[in-house]
Amino acid sequence: MTDSQIVQGILDNDDRVWRHIYRQHRSHFVATIKAKVFAPMLVEQDWEDIFHDSCIVLMDKVKGGNFKVEREGGLFSFLVEIGKGLTMNLMRKKRYHDEKQQDAIAH
């Protein structure tokens, strides 16, 4: 499926697009982010959540007219950028939670 077909499928609410994205891009998505962001505290469920949430953001951007296909492969790059941001946010939350637990234990 091309990026243009994926975008059109998202606009048409075609579930086949999401199955395609999951099958074709999920493992590469996770591997790409792991290579760019050091996140040893994240577990497999965190990666599943990040991928899922990234797809929701992508859908919102496409349906809101905030993503246009400019070059083939750009959609995956856009999805990865969304995922990197979500990964950083999750890591900040986990660090904050861990620090709060350590403070509670120390006092």
PDB file of C-alpha atoms in Angstrom:
ATOM      1  CA  MET A   1       0.000   0.000   0.000  1.00  0.00           C
ATOM      2  CA  THR A   2       1.328   3.448  -0.869  1.00  0.00           C
ATOM      3  CA  ASP A   3       1.194   6.401   1.501  1.00  0.00           C
ATOM      4  CA  SER A   4      -1.548   7.951  -0.648  1.00  0.00           C
ATOM      5  CA  GLN A   5      -3.615   4.764  -0.409  1.00  0.00           C
ATOM      6  CA  ILE A   6      -3.118   4.652   3.360  1.00  0.00           C
ATOM      7  CA  VAL A   7      -4.192   8.282   3.751  1.00  0.00           C
ATOM      8  CA  GLN A   8      -7.256   7.696   1.588  1.00  0.00           C
ATOM      9  CA  GLY A   9      -8.075   4.562   3.585  1.00  0.00           C
ATOM     10  CA  ILE A  10      -7.851   6.517   6.840  1.00  0.00           C
ATOM     11  CA  LEU A  11     -10.175   9.169   5.404  1.00  0.00           C
ATOM     12  CA  ASP A  12     -12.576   6.429   4.261  1.00  0.00           C
ATOM     13  CA  ASN A  13     -12.474   4.651   7.672  1.00  0.00           C
ATOM     14  CA  ASP A  14     -11.146   1.500   5.987  1.00  0.00           C
ATOM     15  CA  ASP A  15     -10.077  -0.981   8.688  1.00  0.00           C
ATOM     16  CA  ARG A  16      -7.822  -2.775   6.203  1.00  0.00           C
ATOM     17  CA  VAL A  17      -5.470   0.197   6.392  1.00  0.00           C
ATOM     18  CA  TRP A  18      -4.916  -0.307  10.124  1.00  0.00           C
ATOM     19  CA  ARG A  19      -4.312  -4.027   9.671  1.00  0.00           C
ATOM     20  CA  HIS A  20      -1.765  -3.159   6.974  1.00  0.00           C
ATOM     21  CA  ILE A  21      -0.044  -0.567   9.165  1.00  0.00           C
ATOM     22  CA  TYR A  22       0.144  -2.992  12.076  1.00  0.00           C
ATOM     23  CA  ARG A  23       1.456  -5.908  10.011  1.00  0.00           C
ATOM     24  CA  GLN A  24       3.858  -3.920   7.855  1.00  0.00           C
ATOM     25  CA  HIS A  25       5.097  -1.197  10.175  1.00  0.00           C
ATOM     26  CA  ARG A  26       4.761  -2.085  13.861  1.00  0.00           C
ATOM     27  CA  SER A  27       8.023  -3.972  14.368  1.00  0.00           C
ATOM     28  CA  HIS A  28       9.995  -1.529  12.212  1.00  0.00           C
ATOM     29  CA  PHE A  29       8.368   1.381  14.089  1.00  0.00           C
ATOM     30  CA  VAL A  30       9.455  -0.004  17.476  1.00  0.00           C
ATOM     31  CA  ALA A  31      12.961  -0.891  16.249  1.00  0.00           C
ATOM     32  CA  THR A  32      13.429   2.575  14.740  1.00  0.00           C
ATOM     33  CA  ILE A  33      12.413   4.356  17.938  1.00  0.00           C
ATOM     34  CA  LYS A  34      14.513   2.028  20.101  1.00  0.00           C
ATOM     35  CA  ALA A  35      17.507   2.902  17.908  1.00  0.00           C
ATOM     36  CA  LYS A  36      16.871   6.640  18.339  1.00  0.00           C
ATOM     37  CA  VAL A  37      15.754   6.822  21.979  1.00  0.00           C
ATOM     38  CA  PHE A  38      17.450   5.051  24.883  1.00  0.00           C
ATOM     39  CA  ALA A  39      14.462   3.713  26.821  1.00  0.00           C
ATOM     40  CA  PRO A  40      15.510   0.677  28.877  1.00  0.00           C
ATOM     41  CA  MET A  41      12.672   1.139  31.363  1.00  0.00           C
ATOM     42  CA  LEU A  42      10.003   0.504  28.751  1.00  0.00           C
ATOM     43  CA  VAL A  43       8.459  -2.944  28.476  1.00  0.00           C
ATOM     44  CA  GLU A  44       6.676  -4.591  25.533  1.00  0.00           C
ATOM     45  CA  GLN A  45       3.256  -3.300  26.622  1.00  0.00           C
ATOM     46  CA  ASP A  46       4.648   0.247  26.638  1.00  0.00           C
ATOM     47  CA  TRP A  47       5.775  -0.194  23.026  1.00  0.00           C
ATOM     48  CA  GLU A  48       2.344  -1.533  22.066  1.00  0.00           C
ATOM     49  CA  ASP A  49       0.715   1.482  23.710  1.00  0.00           C
ATOM     50  CA  ILE A  50       3.087   3.914  22.007  1.00  0.00           C
ATOM     51  CA  PHE A  51       2.411   2.369  18.607  1.00  0.00           C
ATOM     52  CA  HIS A  52      -1.353   2.389  19.180  1.00  0.00           C
ATOM     53  CA  ASP A  53      -1.360   5.981  20.447  1.00  0.00           C
ATOM     54  CA  SER A  54       0.844   7.061  17.530  1.00  0.00           C
ATOM     55  CA  CYS A  55      -1.677   5.565  15.108  1.00  0.00           C
ATOM     56  CA  ILE A  56      -4.493   7.499  16.808  1.00  0.00           C
ATOM     57  CA  VAL A  57      -2.527  10.749  16.500  1.00  0.00           C
ATOM     58  CA  LEU A  58      -1.787   9.932  12.850  1.00  0.00           C
ATOM     59  CA  MET A  59      -5.488   9.327  12.201  1.00  0.00           C
ATOM     60  CA  ASP A  60      -6.397  12.632  13.854  1.00  0.00           C
ATOM     61  CA  LYS A  61      -3.766  14.497  11.828  1.00  0.00           C
ATOM     62  CA  VAL A  62      -4.871  12.936   8.541  1.00  0.00           C
ATOM     63  CA  LYS A  63      -8.571  13.511   9.202  1.00  0.00           C
ATOM     64  CA  GLY A  64      -7.842  17.062  10.369  1.00  0.00           C
ATOM     65  CA  GLY A  65      -6.020  17.821   7.132  1.00  0.00           C
ATOM     66  CA  ASN A  66      -2.688  18.206   8.934  1.00  0.00           C
ATOM     67  CA  PHE A  67      -0.821  15.578   6.937  1.00  0.00           C
ATOM     68  CA  LYS A  68      -0.268  15.608   3.205  1.00  0.00           C
ATOM     69  CA  VAL A  69       1.682  12.980   1.281  1.00  0.00           C
ATOM     70  CA  GLU A  70       4.716  14.772  -0.123  1.00  0.00           C
ATOM     71  CA  ARG A  71       6.958  11.766  -0.747  1.00  0.00           C
ATOM     72  CA  GLU A  72       6.624   8.013  -0.464  1.00  0.00           C
ATOM     73  CA  GLY A  73       7.765   6.851   2.978  1.00  0.00           C
ATOM     74  CA  GLY A  74       6.924  10.177   4.565  1.00  0.00           C
ATOM     75  CA  LEU A  75       3.962   8.700   6.396  1.00  0.00           C
ATOM     76  CA  PHE A  76       6.160   6.185   8.228  1.00  0.00           C
ATOM     77  CA  SER A  77       8.640   8.944   9.112  1.00  0.00           C
ATOM     78  CA  PHE A  78       5.767  11.049  10.433  1.00  0.00           C
ATOM     79  CA  LEU A  79       4.474   8.115  12.487  1.00  0.00           C
ATOM     80  CA  VAL A  80       7.956   7.575  13.958  1.00  0.00           C
ATOM     81  CA  GLU A  81       8.258  11.252  14.904  1.00  0.00           C
ATOM     82  CA  ILE A  82       4.917  11.025  16.704  1.00  0.00           C
ATOM     83  CA  GLY A  83       6.132   7.862  18.451  1.00  0.00           C
ATOM     84  CA  LYS A  84       9.406   9.469  19.531  1.00  0.00           C
ATOM     85  CA  GLY A  85       7.480  12.278  21.202  1.00  0.00           C
ATOM     86  CA  LEU A  86       5.138   9.858  22.932  1.00  0.00           C
ATOM     87  CA  THR A  87       8.112   7.739  24.046  1.00  0.00           C
ATOM     88  CA  MET A  88       9.799  10.776  25.606  1.00  0.00           C
ATOM     89  CA  ASN A  89       6.567  11.725  27.389  1.00  0.00           C
ATOM     90  CA  LEU A  90       6.131   8.204  28.757  1.00  0.00           C
ATOM     91  CA  MET A  91       9.733   8.075  29.961  1.00  0.00           C
ATOM     92  CA  ARG A  92       9.276  11.407  31.788  1.00  0.00           C
ATOM     93  CA  LYS A  93       6.127  10.060  33.473  1.00  0.00           C
ATOM     94  CA  LYS A  94       7.884   6.842  34.503  1.00  0.00           C
ATOM     95  CA  ARG A  95      10.877   8.750  35.895  1.00  0.00           C
ATOM     96  CA  TYR A  96       8.561  11.082  37.832  1.00  0.00           C
ATOM     97  CA  HIS A  97       6.627   8.111  39.211  1.00  0.00           C
ATOM     98  CA  ASP A  98       9.872   6.322  40.168  1.00  0.00           C
ATOM     99  CA  GLU A  99      11.197   9.449  41.889  1.00  0.00           C
ATOM    100  CA  LYS A 100       7.954   9.823  43.843  1.00  0.00           C
ATOM    101  CA  GLN A 101       8.197   6.191  44.965  1.00  0.00           C
ATOM    102  CA  GLN A 102      11.817   6.662  46.022  1.00  0.00           C
ATOM    103  CA  ASP A 103      10.881   9.802  47.990  1.00  0.00           C
ATOM    104  CA  ALA A 104       8.053   7.935  49.716  1.00  0.00           C
ATOM    105  CA  ILE A 105      10.374   5.099  50.652  1.00  0.00           C
ATOM    106  CA  ALA A 106      13.061   7.486  51.922  1.00  0.00           C
ATOM    107  CA  HIS A 107      10.665   9.322  54.245  1.00  0.00           C
TER     108      HIS A 107
END
